[in-house]
Amino acid sequence: MSLNKKCRLVILISGRGSNMQSIVETIKNKHLNAEVAAVIANKTDAKGIQWAQEQGLATQVLEHKQYVDRSSFDADLAQAIQQYEPDYVLLAGFMRILTPEFVEQFTGRLINIHPSLLPLFPGLNTHQQAIDAQMQWHGCTVHFVTPVVDHGPIITQGIVPVHHDDDVNTLAQRLLTIEHQLYSQVVEWLAAGQICLLDTGRVQIQGVSHRAFVA
Ligand code: GRF
């Protein structure tokens, strides 16, 4: 990606879209060399879609329920994304497992945020899992996506303390604040062309040695 060209992003959501909102606002407030080319949801009632429309962003909804199987949905989703010619595709609360065929089309350009300190607690109910395991720290991870769900080269992680009286809601809320910071920081690095996925499978961020966030 040339540094003069804006870094084009397509963001995929399934619901509220607060991570997407924080990315859009960071790009605007920090005048980043990036633009959200489109926000795509897999549900018509995804609240974030309405917000994105109000911002004047291109939006699209592909209802996964309308498809007979995962691969036909993923094929249409890939086509919808490609028309916006993104440099990166950001999964921000996109609650769908993607087929390897889809993931491989976007190798090195597909990024996800997961609400746990991977490799701990892949999958769903991560906050409850952290509480049940009596963790004193909980976290979130931004990583490149590989065909293995909630797995892949880690770009950055953030952690928050778990309080003795936390329930899923209080813990999720505390973590969400750092999720927003984390994903926005990643977009800042992407916009500046600082993130390199090395042949070793590790991630290097040029000019940055410490990239863990603590609440
Ligand atoms: C976030 O906690 C994200 O990590 C998880 O789903 C939630 C989505 O929240 N995958 P939002 O839609 O970004 O508000």
Short mmCIF file of C-alpha atoms and ligand atoms in Angstrom, two decimals:
data_model
loop_
_atom_site.label_atom_id
_atom_site.label_comp_id
_atom_site.label_asym_id
_atom_site.label_seq_id
_atom_site.Cartn_x
_atom_site.Cartn_y
_atom_site.Cartn_z
CA MET A 1 0.00 0.00 0.00
CA SER A 2 1.38 3.37 -0.99
CA LEU A 3 1.57 5.77 1.91
CA ASN A 4 -0.20 8.48 -0.09
CA LYS A 5 -3.20 6.31 -0.76
CA LYS A 6 -5.75 6.07 2.03
CA CYS A 7 -5.92 2.69 3.71
CA ARG A 8 -9.33 1.32 2.69
CA LEU A 9 -11.22 -0.65 5.31
CA VAL A 10 -14.33 -2.77 5.15
CA ILE A 11 -15.81 -3.48 8.58
CA LEU A 12 -18.04 -6.49 9.24
CA ILE A 13 -20.48 -6.40 12.15
CA SER A 14 -23.39 -8.42 13.49
CA GLY A 15 -24.94 -6.16 16.12
CA ARG A 16 -24.31 -3.06 18.18
CA GLY A 17 -21.15 -2.06 16.33
CA SER A 18 -19.47 -0.10 19.11
CA ASN A 19 -15.99 -1.19 17.97
CA MET A 20 -16.87 -0.06 14.44
CA GLN A 21 -18.08 3.28 15.82
CA SER A 22 -14.91 3.83 17.75
CA ILE A 23 -12.82 3.05 14.64
CA VAL A 24 -14.85 5.48 12.49
CA GLU A 25 -14.54 8.21 15.14
CA THR A 26 -10.81 7.66 15.60
CA ILE A 27 -10.20 7.96 11.85
CA LYS A 28 -12.13 11.22 11.85
CA ASN A 29 -10.78 12.74 15.06
CA LYS A 30 -7.15 11.81 14.44
CA HIS A 31 -7.31 12.56 10.71
CA LEU A 32 -5.87 9.13 9.94
CA ASN A 33 -4.83 8.20 6.45
CA ALA A 34 -7.66 5.65 6.32
CA GLU A 35 -11.26 5.44 5.21
CA VAL A 36 -14.10 3.06 5.94
CA ALA A 37 -15.17 2.02 2.45
CA ALA A 38 -18.18 0.07 3.76
CA VAL A 39 -19.80 -1.49 6.78
CA ILE A 40 -21.37 -4.87 6.08
CA ALA A 41 -23.66 -6.82 8.43
CA ASN A 42 -25.07 -10.32 8.35
CA LYS A 43 -28.28 -9.24 10.13
CA THR A 44 -30.85 -6.64 9.05
CA ASP A 45 -31.41 -5.58 12.65
CA ALA A 46 -27.71 -4.93 13.36
CA LYS A 47 -27.89 -1.62 15.24
CA GLY A 48 -24.50 -0.50 13.98
CA ILE A 49 -25.78 -0.39 10.40
CA GLN A 50 -28.17 2.41 11.19
CA TRP A 51 -25.41 4.39 12.90
CA ALA A 52 -23.08 3.86 9.91
CA GLN A 53 -25.80 5.08 7.53
CA GLU A 54 -26.28 8.18 9.65
CA GLN A 55 -22.56 8.87 9.22
CA GLY A 56 -22.97 8.68 5.45
CA LEU A 57 -20.97 5.46 5.16
CA ALA A 58 -21.73 2.84 2.52
CA THR A 59 -23.55 -0.07 4.14
CA GLN A 60 -24.75 -3.44 3.03
CA VAL A 61 -26.64 -6.27 4.71
CA LEU A 62 -26.29 -9.87 3.64
CA GLU A 63 -28.69 -11.95 5.72
CA HIS A 64 -26.92 -15.23 6.38
CA LYS A 65 -30.29 -16.85 7.06
CA GLN A 66 -31.18 -16.45 3.40
CA TYR A 67 -28.43 -18.86 2.38
CA VAL A 68 -28.64 -22.62 2.24
CA ASP A 69 -25.11 -23.13 3.51
CA ARG A 70 -22.06 -21.41 4.90
CA SER A 71 -20.02 -21.54 1.71
CA SER A 72 -22.66 -19.86 -0.47
CA PHE A 73 -23.02 -17.06 2.10
CA ASP A 74 -19.25 -16.66 2.33
CA ALA A 75 -18.92 -16.56 -1.48
CA ASP A 76 -21.42 -13.69 -1.71
CA LEU A 77 -19.87 -11.96 1.29
CA ALA A 78 -16.42 -12.11 -0.33
CA GLN A 79 -17.85 -10.67 -3.53
CA ALA A 80 -19.60 -7.87 -1.65
CA ILE A 81 -16.36 -7.01 0.16
CA GLN A 82 -14.19 -7.13 -2.96
CA GLN A 83 -16.30 -4.51 -4.74
CA TYR A 84 -15.02 -1.96 -2.20
CA GLU A 85 -11.39 -2.92 -2.92
CA PRO A 86 -10.30 -2.88 0.73
CA ASP A 87 -6.73 -3.07 1.93
CA TYR A 88 -8.00 -4.65 5.14
CA VAL A 89 -11.21 -6.31 6.31
CA LEU A 90 -11.95 -5.81 10.00
CA LEU A 91 -14.21 -8.19 11.89
CA ALA A 92 -15.74 -6.14 14.69
CA GLY A 93 -18.26 -8.24 16.55
CA PHE A 94 -18.96 -10.30 13.41
CA MET A 95 -20.50 -13.41 14.92
CA ARG A 96 -20.01 -15.86 12.07
CA ILE A 97 -17.52 -18.64 11.57
CA LEU A 98 -15.88 -18.09 8.20
CA THR A 99 -14.94 -20.89 5.81
CA PRO A 100 -11.25 -21.53 5.06
CA GLU A 101 -11.98 -20.60 1.41
CA PHE A 102 -13.15 -17.17 2.54
CA VAL A 103 -10.27 -16.64 4.96
CA GLU A 104 -7.67 -17.65 2.39
CA GLN A 105 -8.90 -14.99 -0.04
CA PHE A 106 -7.94 -12.35 2.51
CA THR A 107 -4.76 -13.79 3.99
CA GLY A 108 -2.82 -11.09 5.81
CA ARG A 109 -5.68 -8.61 5.31
CA LEU A 110 -8.36 -10.05 7.61
CA ILE A 111 -8.28 -8.91 11.25
CA ASN A 112 -10.49 -9.81 14.21
CA ILE A 113 -11.05 -8.64 17.76
CA HIS A 114 -11.78 -11.36 20.30
CA PRO A 115 -12.82 -10.64 23.88
CA SER A 116 -10.28 -12.84 25.62
CA LEU A 117 -6.58 -13.10 26.10
CA LEU A 118 -6.01 -15.65 23.34
CA PRO A 119 -5.11 -18.47 23.26
CA LEU A 120 -7.26 -18.59 26.40
CA PHE A 121 -11.00 -18.84 25.90
CA PRO A 122 -11.63 -19.03 22.16
CA GLY A 123 -15.29 -19.20 21.15
CA LEU A 124 -18.28 -17.75 22.98
CA ASN A 125 -19.03 -16.69 26.59
CA THR A 126 -15.49 -15.53 27.18
CA HIS A 127 -16.37 -13.28 30.13
CA GLN A 128 -18.13 -16.09 31.99
CA GLN A 129 -15.24 -18.41 31.20
CA ALA A 130 -12.78 -15.91 32.71
CA ILE A 131 -14.92 -15.56 35.86
CA ASP A 132 -15.39 -19.33 36.18
CA ALA A 133 -11.64 -19.89 35.84
CA GLN A 134 -11.10 -17.35 38.69
CA MET A 135 -8.91 -15.25 36.44
CA GLN A 136 -7.63 -12.05 38.04
CA TRP A 137 -7.05 -10.53 34.61
CA HIS A 138 -9.27 -10.69 31.55
CA GLY A 139 -8.37 -9.36 28.15
CA CYS A 140 -8.96 -8.89 24.48
CA THR A 141 -6.89 -9.69 21.43
CA VAL A 142 -6.64 -8.20 17.97
CA HIS A 143 -5.21 -10.76 15.58
CA PHE A 144 -4.90 -11.73 11.95
CA VAL A 145 -7.48 -14.34 11.04
CA THR A 146 -6.48 -17.83 9.97
CA PRO A 147 -8.80 -20.72 9.09
CA VAL A 148 -8.67 -21.84 12.75
CA VAL A 149 -11.33 -19.92 14.70
CA ASP A 150 -9.99 -17.34 17.21
CA HIS A 151 -6.43 -18.16 16.33
CA GLY A 152 -3.77 -16.38 14.34
CA PRO A 153 -0.88 -13.94 14.57
CA ILE A 154 -1.47 -11.55 17.46
CA ILE A 155 -1.22 -7.85 16.72
CA THR A 156 -1.94 -6.54 20.21
CA GLN A 157 -3.66 -7.41 23.48
CA GLY A 158 -5.28 -5.45 26.28
CA ILE A 159 -6.01 -6.50 29.83
CA VAL A 160 -8.37 -5.43 32.59
CA PRO A 161 -8.56 -6.61 36.21
CA VAL A 162 -11.38 -8.95 37.22
CA HIS A 163 -13.11 -7.69 40.37
CA HIS A 164 -14.29 -10.14 43.04
CA ASP A 165 -17.92 -9.12 42.51
CA ASP A 166 -17.87 -8.97 38.70
CA ASP A 167 -20.61 -10.55 36.67
CA VAL A 168 -20.58 -11.00 32.92
CA ASN A 169 -22.02 -7.53 32.33
CA THR A 170 -19.65 -5.53 34.52
CA LEU A 171 -16.64 -7.40 33.20
CA ALA A 172 -17.76 -7.10 29.55
CA GLN A 173 -18.31 -3.37 30.01
CA ARG A 174 -14.85 -2.84 31.53
CA LEU A 175 -13.26 -4.80 28.73
CA LEU A 176 -15.20 -3.02 25.99
CA THR A 177 -13.50 0.27 26.84
CA ILE A 178 -10.11 -1.26 26.19
CA GLU A 179 -11.37 -3.09 23.08
CA HIS A 180 -12.20 0.28 21.58
CA GLN A 181 -8.74 1.66 22.38
CA LEU A 182 -7.06 -1.45 21.05
CA TYR A 183 -8.87 -1.68 17.72
CA SER A 184 -8.52 2.06 17.13
CA GLN A 185 -4.79 1.81 17.80
CA VAL A 186 -4.53 -1.03 15.30
CA VAL A 187 -6.28 1.09 12.67
CA GLU A 188 -3.84 3.90 13.41
CA TRP A 189 -0.93 1.50 12.82
CA LEU A 190 -2.56 0.15 9.63
CA ALA A 191 -3.11 3.66 8.32
CA ALA A 192 0.56 4.46 8.90
CA GLY A 193 1.63 1.21 7.22
CA GLN A 194 3.38 0.08 10.41
CA ILE A 195 2.01 -3.47 10.73
CA CYS A 196 4.01 -6.26 9.10
CA LEU A 197 3.02 -9.91 9.15
CA LEU A 198 6.40 -11.62 9.00
CA ASP A 199 7.19 -14.88 7.21
CA THR A 200 7.79 -16.37 10.65
CA GLY A 201 4.08 -15.85 11.35
CA ARG A 202 4.78 -13.18 13.95
CA VAL A 203 3.64 -9.60 13.77
CA GLN A 204 6.00 -6.66 13.84
CA ILE A 205 4.86 -3.09 14.33
CA GLN A 206 7.44 -0.70 13.01
CA GLY A 207 8.62 1.77 15.61
CA VAL A 208 6.64 0.11 18.40
CA SER A 209 8.17 -2.30 20.89
CA HIS A 210 5.57 -2.30 23.64
CA ARG A 211 2.07 -3.00 22.40
CA ALA A 212 0.15 -4.36 25.35
CA PHE A 213 -2.60 -2.22 26.87
CA VAL A 214 -3.49 -2.23 30.55
CA ALA A 215 -6.67 -0.57 31.79
C1 GRF B 1 -17.10 -7.29 21.32
O1 GRF B 1 -16.92 -7.63 22.65
C2 GRF B 1 -16.19 -8.09 20.43
O2 GRF B 1 -14.95 -8.34 20.99
C3 GRF B 1 -16.97 -9.38 20.35
O3 GRF B 1 -18.31 -8.99 20.23
C4 GRF B 1 -18.48 -7.72 20.84
C5 GRF B 1 -19.02 -6.81 19.79
O4 GRF B 1 -19.34 -5.55 20.30
N1 GRF B 1 -16.49 -10.22 19.29
P1 GRF B 1 -19.66 -4.37 19.29
O5 GRF B 1 -20.66 -4.89 18.27
O6 GRF B 1 -18.39 -3.92 18.65
O7 GRF B 1 -20.28 -3.32 20.16
#
